[in-house]
mmCIF file of C-alpha atoms and ligand atoms in Angstrom:
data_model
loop_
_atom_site.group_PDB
_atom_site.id
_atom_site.type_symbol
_atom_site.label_atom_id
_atom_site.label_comp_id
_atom_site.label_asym_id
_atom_site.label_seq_id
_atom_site.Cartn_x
_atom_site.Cartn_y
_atom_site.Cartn_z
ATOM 1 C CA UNK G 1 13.655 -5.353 -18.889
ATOM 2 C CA UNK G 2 14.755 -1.525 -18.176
ATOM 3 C CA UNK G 3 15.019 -0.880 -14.803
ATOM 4 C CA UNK G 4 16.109 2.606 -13.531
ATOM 5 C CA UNK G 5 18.677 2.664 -11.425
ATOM 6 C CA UNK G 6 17.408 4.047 -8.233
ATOM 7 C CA UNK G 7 15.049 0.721 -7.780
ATOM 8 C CA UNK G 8 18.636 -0.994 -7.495
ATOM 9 C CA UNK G 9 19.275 1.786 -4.652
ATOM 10 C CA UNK G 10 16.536 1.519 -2.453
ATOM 11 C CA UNK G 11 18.125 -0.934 0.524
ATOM 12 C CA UNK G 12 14.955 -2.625 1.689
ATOM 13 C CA UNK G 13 14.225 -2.916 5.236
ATOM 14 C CA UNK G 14 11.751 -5.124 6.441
ATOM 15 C CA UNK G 15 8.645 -3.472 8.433
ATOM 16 C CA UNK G 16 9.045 -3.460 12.111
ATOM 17 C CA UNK G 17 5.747 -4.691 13.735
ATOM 18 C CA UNK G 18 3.436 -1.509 14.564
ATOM 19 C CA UNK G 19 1.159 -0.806 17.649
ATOM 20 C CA UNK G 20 -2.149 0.394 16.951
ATOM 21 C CA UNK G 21 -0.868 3.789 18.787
ATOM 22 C CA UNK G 22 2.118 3.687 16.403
ATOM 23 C CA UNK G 23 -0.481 3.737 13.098
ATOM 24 C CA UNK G 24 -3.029 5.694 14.555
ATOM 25 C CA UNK G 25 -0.037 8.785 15.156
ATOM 26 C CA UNK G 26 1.394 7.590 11.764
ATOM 27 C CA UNK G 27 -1.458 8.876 9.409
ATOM 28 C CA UNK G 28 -0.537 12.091 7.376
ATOM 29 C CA UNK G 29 -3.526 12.867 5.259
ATOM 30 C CA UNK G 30 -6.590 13.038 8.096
ATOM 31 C CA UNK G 31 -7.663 14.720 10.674
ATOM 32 C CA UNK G 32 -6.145 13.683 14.944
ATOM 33 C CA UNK G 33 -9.773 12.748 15.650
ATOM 34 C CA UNK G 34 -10.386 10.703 12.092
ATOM 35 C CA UNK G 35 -6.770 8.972 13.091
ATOM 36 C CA UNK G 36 -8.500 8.494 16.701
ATOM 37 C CA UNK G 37 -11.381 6.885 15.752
ATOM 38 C CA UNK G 38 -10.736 4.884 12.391
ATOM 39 C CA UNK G 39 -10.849 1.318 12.104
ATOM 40 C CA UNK G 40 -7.017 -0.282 12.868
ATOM 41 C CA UNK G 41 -6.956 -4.378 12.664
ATOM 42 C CA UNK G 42 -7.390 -5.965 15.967
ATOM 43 C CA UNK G 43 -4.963 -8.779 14.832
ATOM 44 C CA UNK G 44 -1.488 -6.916 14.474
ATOM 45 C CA UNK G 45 -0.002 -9.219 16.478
ATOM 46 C CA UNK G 46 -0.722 -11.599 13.860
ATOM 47 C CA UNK G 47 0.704 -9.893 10.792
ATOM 48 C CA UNK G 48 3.307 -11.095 9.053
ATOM 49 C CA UNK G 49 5.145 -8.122 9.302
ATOM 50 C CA UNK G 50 8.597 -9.724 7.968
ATOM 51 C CA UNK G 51 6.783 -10.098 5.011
ATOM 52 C CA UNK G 52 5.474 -6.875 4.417
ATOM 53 C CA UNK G 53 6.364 -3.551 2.562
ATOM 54 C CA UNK G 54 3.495 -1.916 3.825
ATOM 55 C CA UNK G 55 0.397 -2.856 5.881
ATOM 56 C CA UNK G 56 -2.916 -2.534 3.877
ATOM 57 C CA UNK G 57 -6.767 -3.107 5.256
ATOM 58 C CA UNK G 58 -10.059 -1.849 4.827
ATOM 59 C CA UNK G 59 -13.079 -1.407 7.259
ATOM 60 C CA UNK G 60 -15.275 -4.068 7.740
ATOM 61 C CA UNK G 61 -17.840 -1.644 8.061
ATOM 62 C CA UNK G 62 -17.146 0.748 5.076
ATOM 63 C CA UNK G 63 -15.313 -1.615 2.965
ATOM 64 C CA UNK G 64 -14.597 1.745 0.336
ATOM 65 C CA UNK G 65 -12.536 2.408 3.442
ATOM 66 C CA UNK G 66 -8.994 1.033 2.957
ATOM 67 C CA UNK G 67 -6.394 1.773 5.037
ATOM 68 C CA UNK G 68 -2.030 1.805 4.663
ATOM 69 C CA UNK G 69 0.784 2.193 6.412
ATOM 70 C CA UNK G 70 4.384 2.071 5.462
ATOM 71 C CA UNK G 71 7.820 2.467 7.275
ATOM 72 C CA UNK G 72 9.725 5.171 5.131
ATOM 73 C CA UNK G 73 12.381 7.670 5.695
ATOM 74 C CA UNK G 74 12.765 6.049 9.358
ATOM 75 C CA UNK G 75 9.266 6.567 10.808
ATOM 76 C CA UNK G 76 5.810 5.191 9.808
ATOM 77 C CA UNK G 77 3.381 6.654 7.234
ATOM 78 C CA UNK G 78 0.044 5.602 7.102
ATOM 79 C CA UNK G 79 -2.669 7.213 4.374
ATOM 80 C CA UNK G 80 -6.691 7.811 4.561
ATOM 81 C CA UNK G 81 -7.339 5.859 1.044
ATOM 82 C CA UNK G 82 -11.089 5.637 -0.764
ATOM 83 C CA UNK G 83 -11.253 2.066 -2.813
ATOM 84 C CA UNK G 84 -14.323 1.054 -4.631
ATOM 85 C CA UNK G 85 -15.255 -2.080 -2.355
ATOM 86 C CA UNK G 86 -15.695 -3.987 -6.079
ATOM 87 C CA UNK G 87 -12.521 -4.157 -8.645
ATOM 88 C CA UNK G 88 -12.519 -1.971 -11.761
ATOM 89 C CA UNK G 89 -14.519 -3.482 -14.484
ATOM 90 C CA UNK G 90 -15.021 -7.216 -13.308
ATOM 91 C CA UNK G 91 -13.576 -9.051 -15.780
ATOM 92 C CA UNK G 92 -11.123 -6.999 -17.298
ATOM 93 C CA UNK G 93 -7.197 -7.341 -16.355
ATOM 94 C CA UNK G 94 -5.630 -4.424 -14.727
ATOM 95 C CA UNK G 95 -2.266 -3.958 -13.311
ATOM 96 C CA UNK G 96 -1.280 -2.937 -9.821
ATOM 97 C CA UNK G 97 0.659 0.651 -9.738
ATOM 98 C CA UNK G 98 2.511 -0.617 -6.537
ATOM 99 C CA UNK G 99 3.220 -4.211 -7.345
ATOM 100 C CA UNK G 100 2.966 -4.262 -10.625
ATOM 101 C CA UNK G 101 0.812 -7.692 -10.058
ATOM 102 C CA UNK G 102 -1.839 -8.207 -12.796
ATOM 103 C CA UNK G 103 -5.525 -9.442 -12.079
ATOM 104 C CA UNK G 104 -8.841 -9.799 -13.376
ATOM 105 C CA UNK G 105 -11.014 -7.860 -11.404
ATOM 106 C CA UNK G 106 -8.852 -7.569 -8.512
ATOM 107 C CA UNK G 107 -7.497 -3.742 -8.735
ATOM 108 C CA UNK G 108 -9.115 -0.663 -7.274
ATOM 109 C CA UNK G 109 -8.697 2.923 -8.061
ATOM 110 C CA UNK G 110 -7.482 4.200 -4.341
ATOM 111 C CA UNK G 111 -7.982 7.649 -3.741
ATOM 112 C CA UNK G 112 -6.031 9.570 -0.935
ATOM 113 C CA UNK G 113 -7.005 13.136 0.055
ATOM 114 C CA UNK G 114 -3.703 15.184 -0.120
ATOM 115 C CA UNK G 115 -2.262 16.316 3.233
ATOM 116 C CA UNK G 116 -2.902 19.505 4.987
ATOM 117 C CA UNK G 117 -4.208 22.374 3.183
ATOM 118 C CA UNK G 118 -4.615 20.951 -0.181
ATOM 119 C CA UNK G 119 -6.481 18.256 1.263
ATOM 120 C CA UNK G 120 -8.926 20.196 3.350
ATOM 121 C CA UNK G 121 -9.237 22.366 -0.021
ATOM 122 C CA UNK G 122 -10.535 18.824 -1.860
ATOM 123 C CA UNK G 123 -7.418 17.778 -3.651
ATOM 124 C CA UNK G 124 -6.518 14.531 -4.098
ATOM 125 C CA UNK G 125 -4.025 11.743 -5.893
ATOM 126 C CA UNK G 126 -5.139 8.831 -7.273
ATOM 127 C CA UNK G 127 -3.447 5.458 -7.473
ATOM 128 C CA UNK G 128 -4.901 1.106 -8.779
ATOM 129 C CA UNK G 129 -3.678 -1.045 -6.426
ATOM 130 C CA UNK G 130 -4.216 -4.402 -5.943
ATOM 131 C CA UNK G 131 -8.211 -4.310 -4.015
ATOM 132 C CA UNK G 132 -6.945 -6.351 -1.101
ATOM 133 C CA UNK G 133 -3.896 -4.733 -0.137
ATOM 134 C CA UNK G 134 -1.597 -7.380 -0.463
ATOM 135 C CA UNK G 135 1.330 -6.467 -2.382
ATOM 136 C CA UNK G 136 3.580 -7.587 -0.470
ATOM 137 C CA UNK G 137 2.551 -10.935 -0.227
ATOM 138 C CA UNK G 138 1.775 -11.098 -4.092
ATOM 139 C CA UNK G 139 5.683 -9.898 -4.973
ATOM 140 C CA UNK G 140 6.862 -12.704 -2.648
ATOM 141 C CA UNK G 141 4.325 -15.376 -3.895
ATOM 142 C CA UNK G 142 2.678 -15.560 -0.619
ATOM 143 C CA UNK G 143 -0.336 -15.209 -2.208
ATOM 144 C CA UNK G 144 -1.194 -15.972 -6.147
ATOM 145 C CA UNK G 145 -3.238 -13.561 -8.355
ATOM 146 C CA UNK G 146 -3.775 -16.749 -10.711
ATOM 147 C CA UNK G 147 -1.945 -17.448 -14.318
ATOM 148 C CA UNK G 148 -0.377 -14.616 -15.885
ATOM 149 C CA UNK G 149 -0.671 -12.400 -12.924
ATOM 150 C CA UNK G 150 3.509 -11.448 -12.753
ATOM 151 C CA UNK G 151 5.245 -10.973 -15.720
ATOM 152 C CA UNK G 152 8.485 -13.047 -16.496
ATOM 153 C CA UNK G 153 11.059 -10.836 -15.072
ATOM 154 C CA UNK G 154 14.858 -11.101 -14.623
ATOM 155 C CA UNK G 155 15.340 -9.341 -11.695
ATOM 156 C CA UNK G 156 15.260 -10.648 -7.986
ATOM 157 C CA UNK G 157 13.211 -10.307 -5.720
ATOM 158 C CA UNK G 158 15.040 -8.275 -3.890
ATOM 159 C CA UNK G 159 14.631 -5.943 -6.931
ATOM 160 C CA UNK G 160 10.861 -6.633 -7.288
ATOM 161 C CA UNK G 161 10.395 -5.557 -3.632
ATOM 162 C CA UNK G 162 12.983 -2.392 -3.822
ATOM 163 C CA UNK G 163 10.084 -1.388 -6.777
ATOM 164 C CA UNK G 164 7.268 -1.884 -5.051
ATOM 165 C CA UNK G 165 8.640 0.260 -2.082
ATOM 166 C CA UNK G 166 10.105 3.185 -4.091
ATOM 167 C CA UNK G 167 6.070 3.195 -6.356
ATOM 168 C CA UNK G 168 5.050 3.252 -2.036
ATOM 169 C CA UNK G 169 7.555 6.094 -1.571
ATOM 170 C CA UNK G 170 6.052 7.634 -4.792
ATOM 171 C CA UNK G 171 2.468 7.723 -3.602
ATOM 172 C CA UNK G 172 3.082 8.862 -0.263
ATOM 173 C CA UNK G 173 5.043 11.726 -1.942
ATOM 174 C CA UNK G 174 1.982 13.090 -3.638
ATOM 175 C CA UNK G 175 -0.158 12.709 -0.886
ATOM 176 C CA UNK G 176 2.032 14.578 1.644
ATOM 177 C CA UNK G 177 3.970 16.792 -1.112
HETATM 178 ZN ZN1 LIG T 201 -0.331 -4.592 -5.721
#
């Protein structure tokens, strides 16, 4: 399979666990008081952060609501997303843009609000990722998206993780470029 070079470049560190202080401060496309008073997981603690490229979650009370946060050029990033609680189109089989993970009926459209300006002005970028978030875990086989769900690839996983963090680097870029 081609792979372009700069996936091969991206050294990939592993996430260092994040207070909720550290998110909240960390978000780039919403308002202080929207970082202030949005819903952060009480179980960080928990999370197996060694295992993660990013940390993804939704509300439990607005489960359209989803949530990320990602260690990039040294600091954290986290993003304001809108998900459709439900997958696109139930039983059809859609691919991650992050992880590149297949599923049936297990990918959302996730829609950030561009930073700043362009954001307050209604712009906004657009990206299917896997509905719960777990990209990390599904590049690693933590967690299986049933048969079919990776393609047979050659590369490592080292590889397979330095993609899914430069399609994270990607996103971000659009949202805060
Ligand atoms: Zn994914």
């Amino acid at each position: 399979m081609y792979l372009p070079k700069s996936f091969r470049q991206i050294t990939v560190t592993f996430m260092k666990p994040l207070t909720e202080q550290e998110i909240r401060a960390a978000f780039v496309n919403c308002t202080k008081g929207e970082a202030k008073r949005l819903s952060v997981p009480r179980d960080l603690a928990e999370r197996p952060w060694g295992d993660l490229d990013y940390l993804g979650w939704r509300d439990p009370q607005a489960p359209d609501r989803a949530y990320l946060v990602a260690e990039l050029d040294g600091g954290p990033k986290a993003l304001a997303l809108r998900g459709s609680a439900g997958a696109v189109g139930q039983a059809r089989r859609s691919m991650c843009s992050m992880c590149l993970t297949t599923h049936s009926g297990g990918v959302s459209l996730m829609v950030a609000p561009k930073a700043g300006r362009a954001g307050q002005q209604g712009n906004s970028v657009g990206a299917y990722l896997c509905s719960d978030l777990a990209c990390s875990l599904y590049v690693r086989g933590l967690r299986d998206a049933g048969i079919g769900a990776r393609l047979p690839e050659t590369i490592t996983l080292e590889e397979k993780i330095g993609r899914t963090v430069a399609n994270l680097a990607a996103f971000v870029a659009r949202v805060t470029g």
